[in-house]
Amino acid sequence: GMLLGFNKSNANNSAVLLDLPGTARRNHNPCLICAGAPGYGKSYTAKRIVKAELQRGAQAFIVEPDEYGEWATALAGVPNKAVIDMAGGDFGCDALRIFPERVAGSYWLDYMIPMLGLDVRSVAVGRLRTLLTPAARRALGITSTAALMRYIRDIQAPVDEADTRSPQVVQLADDLRPVLLALESWATYEFTRAIFDDALPIPDLAALDVTIWQTGSLDLPDAEEMANPHLYAALSDRQRASIAIYGMLVR
């Protein structure tokens, strides 16, 4: 394992080794908790451990709530990494792009419907659910949230009176109009760009040595706001977007 320190509590002054991968191979859970008062060296120890594991060939996925980016600074010398501001404009965080095709549509619904404030039992969401099945998305070219918006716009009523659409398409367009209005409104916010801008790159997590997810720019509600229906209903749009983005990060 890596040299974590030396035992000063006895005369042997023996080395303290930490072998997290070895613990996993011995069928134990390789968990480590760093606890202590402020200034006792928790962050310093954690960074030493991560650097050592990287040298041993491990991957690191770090969720950093600190707005000053101490982990990005500590691992500045690692070339193969991505530092992702979850509400920023460097990388995309669109469920239809970041998750495997078989689950992307259902995950999109999990996070976006609460964010948009749509009724999960409504006709609009029912129609949307059928569009987001893997087969429908392949057939219609819905590869992103932006592409979904383009599709719904395309089936809306034409500007002239010569409407050549079939009655089924007209009904679908009418049913999906609340979805399009909600999406277009949310797409105007700068803090939702990671969801709506399909030109942003998606990080190849499997190929990176280090991924640092910076969540300091998210405005996450506290536990009471999440548990109390009255407080949850009063959440700001930024908080609702933060819940959706952080949920996708965790998943």
mmCIF file of N, CA, C and O in Angstrom, residues 1-2 18-22 25 51-58:
data_model
loop_
_atom_site.group_PDB
_atom_site.id
_atom_site.type_symbol
_atom_site.label_atom_id
_atom_site.label_comp_id
_atom_site.label_asym_id
_atom_site.label_seq_id
_atom_site.Cartn_x
_atom_site.Cartn_y
_atom_site.Cartn_z
ATOM 1 N N GLY A 1 0.814 -1.204 0.000
ATOM 2 C CA GLY A 1 0.000 0.000 0.000
ATOM 3 C C GLY A 1 0.853 1.262 0.000
ATOM 4 O O GLY A 1 2.085 1.219 -0.025
ATOM 5 N N MET A 2 0.202 2.401 0.033
ATOM 6 C CA MET A 2 0.906 3.681 0.066
ATOM 7 C C MET A 2 1.306 4.011 1.497
ATOM 8 O O MET A 2 0.678 3.594 2.464
ATOM 9 N N LEU A 18 -1.552 2.193 3.635
ATOM 10 C CA LEU A 18 -2.964 2.188 3.260
ATOM 11 C C LEU A 18 -3.084 1.522 1.893
ATOM 12 O O LEU A 18 -2.498 1.985 0.917
ATOM 13 N N ASP A 19 -3.861 0.440 1.835
ATOM 14 C CA ASP A 19 -3.990 -0.330 0.592
ATOM 15 C C ASP A 19 -5.470 -0.510 0.272
ATOM 16 O O ASP A 19 -6.058 -1.555 0.528
ATOM 17 N N LEU A 20 -6.099 0.519 -0.287
ATOM 18 C CA LEU A 20 -7.528 0.444 -0.605
ATOM 19 C C LEU A 20 -7.838 -0.609 -1.665
ATOM 20 O O LEU A 20 -8.776 -1.390 -1.497
ATOM 21 N N PRO A 21 -7.069 -0.694 -2.776
ATOM 22 C CA PRO A 21 -7.354 -1.756 -3.749
ATOM 23 C C PRO A 21 -7.192 -3.154 -3.150
ATOM 24 O O PRO A 21 -7.961 -4.070 -3.460
ATOM 25 N N GLY A 22 -6.182 -3.311 -2.278
ATOM 26 C CA GLY A 22 -5.986 -4.607 -1.636
ATOM 27 C C GLY A 22 -7.146 -4.984 -0.736
ATOM 28 O O GLY A 22 -7.524 -6.147 -0.638
ATOM 29 N N ARG A 25 -9.766 -6.409 -2.883
ATOM 30 C CA ARG A 25 -9.433 -7.774 -3.310
ATOM 31 C C ARG A 25 -9.659 -8.779 -2.185
ATOM 32 O O ARG A 25 -9.881 -9.956 -2.453
ATOM 33 N N LYS A 51 -3.383 11.341 -4.729
ATOM 34 C CA LYS A 51 -2.191 11.393 -5.583
ATOM 35 C C LYS A 51 -1.481 10.046 -5.614
ATOM 36 O O LYS A 51 -1.021 9.587 -6.663
ATOM 37 N N ALA A 52 -1.390 9.412 -4.457
ATOM 38 C CA ALA A 52 -0.727 8.106 -4.399
ATOM 39 C C ALA A 52 -1.496 7.059 -5.200
ATOM 40 O O ALA A 52 -0.900 6.245 -5.923
ATOM 41 N N GLU A 53 -2.826 7.072 -5.085
ATOM 42 C CA GLU A 53 -3.633 6.092 -5.824
ATOM 43 C C GLU A 53 -3.554 6.348 -7.333
ATOM 44 O O GLU A 53 -3.565 5.412 -8.130
ATOM 45 N N LEU A 54 -3.464 7.618 -7.720
ATOM 46 C CA LEU A 54 -3.292 7.917 -9.146
ATOM 47 C C LEU A 54 -1.975 7.358 -9.659
ATOM 48 O O LEU A 54 -1.901 6.833 -10.777
ATOM 49 N N GLN A 55 -0.931 7.457 -8.850
ATOM 50 C CA GLN A 55 0.367 6.901 -9.242
ATOM 51 C C GLN A 55 0.309 5.382 -9.369
ATOM 52 O O GLN A 55 1.079 4.790 -10.122
ATOM 53 N N ARG A 56 -0.623 4.768 -8.654
ATOM 54 C CA ARG A 56 -0.787 3.318 -8.715
ATOM 55 C C ARG A 56 -1.768 2.896 -9.810
ATOM 56 O O ARG A 56 -2.117 1.723 -9.919
ATOM 57 N N GLY A 57 -2.256 3.864 -10.613
ATOM 58 C CA GLY A 57 -3.103 3.532 -11.746
ATOM 59 C C GLY A 57 -4.595 3.654 -11.503
ATOM 60 O O GLY A 57 -5.389 3.198 -12.336
ATOM 61 N N ALA A 58 -5.007 4.256 -10.395
ATOM 62 C CA ALA A 58 -6.430 4.401 -10.110
ATOM 63 C C ALA A 58 -7.028 5.583 -10.868
ATOM 64 O O ALA A 58 -6.311 6.441 -11.389
#
